[in-house]
Short mmCIF file of C-alpha atoms in Angstrom, two decimals:
data_model
loop_
_atom_site.label_atom_id
_atom_site.label_comp_id
_atom_site.label_asym_id
_atom_site.label_seq_id
_atom_site.Cartn_x
_atom_site.Cartn_y
_atom_site.Cartn_z
CA MET A 1 17.35 2.93 -9.08
CA SER A 2 16.52 6.51 -8.24
CA SER A 3 17.23 7.87 -4.66
CA LEU A 4 13.64 8.04 -4.19
CA GLY A 5 13.30 4.21 -4.92
CA ALA A 6 16.43 3.44 -2.82
CA ARG A 7 14.46 5.33 0.09
CA ALA A 8 11.33 3.24 -0.59
CA ALA A 9 13.52 0.14 -0.80
CA CYS A 10 15.17 0.94 2.46
CA ARG A 11 11.79 1.42 4.45
CA LEU A 12 10.56 -2.16 3.11
CA CYS A 13 13.46 -3.93 5.03
CA PRO A 14 12.38 -5.73 8.23
CA ALA A 15 15.07 -4.14 10.04
CA ALA A 16 12.91 -0.63 9.97
CA PHE A 17 10.01 -2.60 11.85
CA GLY A 18 10.73 -0.99 15.08
CA SER A 19 9.30 2.21 15.71
CA ARG A 20 9.52 3.22 19.13
CA ARG A 21 5.97 3.80 19.33
CA ALA A 22 4.68 0.69 17.72
CA HIS A 23 6.85 -2.02 18.96
CA VAL A 24 6.37 -4.17 21.97
CA GLY A 25 9.65 -5.83 22.67
CA SER A 26 11.20 -6.96 19.33
CA ALA A 27 7.81 -7.18 17.67
CA PHE A 28 6.44 -4.77 15.10
CA ARG A 29 3.05 -3.62 16.77
CA PRO A 30 1.68 -0.62 15.18
CA ALA A 31 -1.32 1.43 17.21
CA ARG A 32 -2.25 3.49 14.27
CA VAL A 33 -1.62 2.81 10.32
CA ALA A 34 -2.28 5.22 7.45
CA VAL A 35 -3.40 3.33 4.28
CA VAL A 36 -2.64 5.55 1.16
CA ASP A 37 -4.91 4.67 -1.62
CA LYS A 38 -4.40 4.85 -5.21
CA THR A 39 -6.69 6.57 -7.41
CA THR A 40 -7.78 4.16 -9.94
CA ARG A 41 -8.46 5.17 -13.72
CA TYR A 42 -12.26 4.62 -13.29
CA GLU A 43 -12.09 7.07 -10.55
CA PHE A 44 -9.95 9.53 -12.28
CA GLU A 45 -12.19 9.60 -15.31
CA GLN A 46 -15.26 10.08 -12.73
CA GLN A 47 -13.60 12.96 -11.10
CA ARG A 48 -12.56 14.48 -14.71
CA TYR A 49 -15.93 14.73 -15.70
CA ARG A 50 -18.02 15.01 -12.48
CA TYR A 51 -18.76 18.90 -12.90
CA ALA A 52 -20.17 18.01 -16.15
CA GLY A 53 -22.93 16.12 -14.62
CA LEU A 54 -22.45 13.11 -16.54
CA SER A 55 -24.59 9.83 -15.56
CA GLU A 56 -22.72 6.44 -15.73
CA GLU A 57 -24.06 5.95 -19.07
CA ASP A 58 -22.84 9.08 -20.51
CA LEU A 59 -19.39 8.18 -18.93
CA ARG A 60 -19.38 4.82 -20.56
CA GLU A 61 -20.34 6.43 -23.95
CA LEU A 62 -17.61 9.03 -23.65
CA LEU A 63 -14.74 6.47 -22.80
CA ALA A 64 -15.79 4.14 -25.52
CA LEU A 65 -15.13 7.67 -27.89
CA LYS A 66 -11.78 7.70 -26.48
CA GLY A 67 -11.10 4.22 -26.92
CA SER A 68 -11.57 3.11 -23.50
CA ASN A 69 -13.37 0.04 -22.08
CA TYR A 70 -15.65 1.17 -19.32
CA ASN A 71 -16.45 -2.31 -18.10
CA GLY A 72 -12.91 -3.02 -17.96
CA LEU A 73 -12.11 0.00 -15.93
CA LEU A 74 -15.05 -0.62 -13.38
CA GLU A 75 -13.70 -4.36 -13.31
CA ARG A 76 -10.13 -3.29 -12.18
CA HIS A 77 -11.41 -0.53 -9.92
CA ASN A 78 -13.62 -3.05 -8.17
CA ILE A 79 -10.80 -5.48 -7.89
CA HIS A 80 -8.63 -2.73 -6.04
CA THR A 81 -11.23 -1.53 -3.80
CA SER A 82 -11.70 -5.30 -2.89
CA ASN A 83 -8.16 -5.57 -1.82
CA VAL A 84 -8.12 -2.61 -0.21
CA GLN A 85 -11.10 -3.51 1.94
CA HIS A 86 -9.26 -6.67 2.92
CA VAL A 87 -6.31 -4.85 4.00
CA LEU A 88 -8.52 -2.30 6.27
CA ASN A 89 -10.52 -5.59 7.65
CA SER A 90 -7.21 -7.30 8.62
CA LEU A 91 -5.76 -4.22 10.42
CA ARG A 92 -9.12 -3.50 12.08
CA ASN A 93 -9.41 -7.16 13.11
CA GLU A 94 -5.98 -6.70 15.01
CA GLY A 95 -7.51 -3.63 17.03
CA ILE A 96 -5.39 -1.31 15.12
CA ASP A 97 -6.64 2.39 14.41
CA VAL A 98 -6.73 2.79 10.73
CA GLN A 99 -7.04 5.99 8.35
CA LEU A 100 -7.75 5.50 4.78
CA VAL A 101 -6.49 8.42 2.89
CA LYS A 102 -6.36 8.91 -0.94
CA ARG A 103 -3.07 9.98 -2.51
CA ARG A 104 -4.00 13.38 -3.08
CA GLU A 105 -4.94 13.81 0.70
CA TYR A 106 -1.53 12.25 1.96
CA ASN A 107 0.44 14.72 3.70
CA GLU A 108 2.85 15.16 6.79
CA GLU A 109 0.19 15.35 9.35
CA ILE A 110 -0.93 11.97 8.18
CA VAL A 111 2.55 10.61 8.56
CA ARG A 112 2.88 12.13 12.01
CA TRP A 113 0.14 10.35 13.17
CA ALA A 114 0.71 6.85 11.85
CA ASP A 115 3.04 4.31 13.34
CA ALA A 116 3.05 2.63 9.95
CA ILE A 117 2.28 3.53 6.43
CA ILE A 118 0.47 0.91 4.04
CA SER A 119 0.69 1.91 0.33
CA ALA A 120 -2.26 0.38 -1.38
CA GLY A 121 -1.78 0.42 -5.27
CA GLY A 122 1.52 -0.17 -7.05
CA ASP A 123 5.04 0.66 -7.13
CA GLY A 124 4.02 4.53 -7.87
CA THR A 125 1.69 4.71 -4.69
CA MET A 126 4.56 3.06 -2.58
CA LEU A 127 7.07 5.59 -3.90
CA LEU A 128 4.59 8.55 -3.00
CA ALA A 129 3.87 6.94 0.58
CA SER A 130 7.57 6.61 1.11
CA SER A 131 8.75 10.22 -0.18
CA LYS A 132 6.79 11.71 2.63
CA VAL A 133 8.26 9.48 5.53
CA LEU A 134 11.38 11.08 7.05
CA ASP A 135 11.58 8.97 10.14
CA ARG A 136 14.01 5.76 9.11
CA LEU A 137 12.11 3.88 11.89
CA LYS A 138 8.59 4.07 10.36
CA PRO A 139 8.05 1.25 8.11
CA VAL A 140 6.09 1.84 4.75
CA ILE A 141 4.66 -1.41 3.65
CA GLY A 142 3.59 -1.77 -0.08
CA VAL A 143 0.46 -4.06 -1.05
CA ASN A 144 -0.23 -4.49 -4.83
CA THR A 145 -3.90 -4.27 -5.04
CA ASP A 146 -4.22 -5.26 -8.73
CA PRO A 147 -1.45 -7.72 -9.28
CA GLU A 148 -2.95 -9.24 -12.38
CA ARG A 149 -2.24 -5.89 -14.09
CA SER A 150 0.76 -4.45 -12.08
CA GLU A 151 4.18 -5.99 -10.94
CA GLY A 152 4.39 -4.11 -7.97
CA HIS A 153 8.21 -4.66 -7.67
CA LEU A 154 8.37 -2.65 -4.37
CA CYS A 155 5.33 -4.12 -2.95
CA LEU A 156 4.93 -7.44 -0.74
CA PRO A 157 4.63 -10.79 -2.53
CA VAL A 158 1.42 -11.20 -4.50
CA ARG A 159 0.03 -13.98 -2.14
CA TYR A 160 -0.44 -11.27 0.59
CA THR A 161 -2.59 -9.36 -1.24
CA TYR A 162 -5.23 -11.98 -0.85
CA SER A 163 -3.99 -13.06 2.79
CA PHE A 164 -2.87 -9.96 4.45
CA PRO A 165 -3.48 -11.42 8.10
CA GLU A 166 -0.51 -13.85 7.23
CA ALA A 167 1.70 -10.95 6.19
CA LEU A 168 0.83 -9.10 9.61
CA GLN A 169 1.70 -12.17 11.57
CA LYS A 170 5.03 -12.52 9.66
CA LEU A 171 5.71 -8.78 9.88
CA TYR A 172 5.32 -9.05 13.68
CA ARG A 173 8.02 -11.44 14.01
CA GLY A 174 10.29 -9.33 11.49
CA GLY A 175 13.46 -8.49 13.33
CA SER A 176 14.24 -12.07 14.83
CA GLY A 177 12.91 -14.01 11.44
CA VAL A 178 15.44 -12.00 9.55
CA ARG A 179 18.50 -12.81 11.79
CA GLU A 180 17.47 -16.40 11.77
CA SER A 181 17.62 -15.99 8.05
CA GLY A 182 21.17 -15.05 8.04
CA PHE A 183 20.65 -11.48 7.10
CA ILE A 184 22.68 -8.51 8.33
CA LEU A 185 20.38 -5.69 9.40
CA LYS A 186 21.47 -2.42 7.96
CA GLU A 187 19.78 0.93 7.15
CA LEU A 188 20.23 0.61 3.71
CA VAL A 189 18.94 -2.69 1.78
CA SER A 190 17.26 -3.74 -1.14
CA THR A 191 13.59 -4.92 -1.59
CA LEU A 192 15.17 -8.29 -2.31
CA HIS A 193 15.89 -8.68 1.42
CA LEU A 194 12.18 -8.56 2.22
CA TRP A 195 11.02 -10.68 -0.78
CA ILE A 196 13.26 -13.48 0.73
CA TYR A 197 11.98 -13.14 3.68
CA MET A 198 8.37 -12.94 3.19
CA ASN A 199 8.84 -15.96 0.92
CA SER A 200 10.65 -18.06 3.19
CA ASN A 201 8.96 -20.81 5.61
#
């Protein structure tokens, strides 16, 4: 695993869920969360040709000439955005202040503002989100927003994509839950620890 991947893996560990600003007692209770949103292929193609003033039908025909399926790209985009909205609603229902930022807008100022970072995408978005976080106590949590097409090895188990409130409740109990599972808490751990913890009863 690359050094960047190792840093991302480290930040996924429940041992990191203890920011001084974010926790109450031993609980992980962030007041502010930044959600880093990937750019879907559909969005990329839209942005690529937006200055040409193409209509949606023009875009459909252009993609067909390139051998791409417009309907398929739009479907994957809609699945992603629906799952991102589920994460946003779940956080806001907990009274958490949320900023949604696209990958290109994600910077150190956003990181300083947030108590925790959530990457909404796949492993690439997770690695980007983690790469800008220098505080080892600030958690970075990956949500795979298109699990039918992406493995998301650095992300939470797939079931939490569709039931993020359950993930939040379990992460709130992170530290004590891991100790009960018999894990030794260290700064450097593999993502396997979180996978086992999040899949435990």
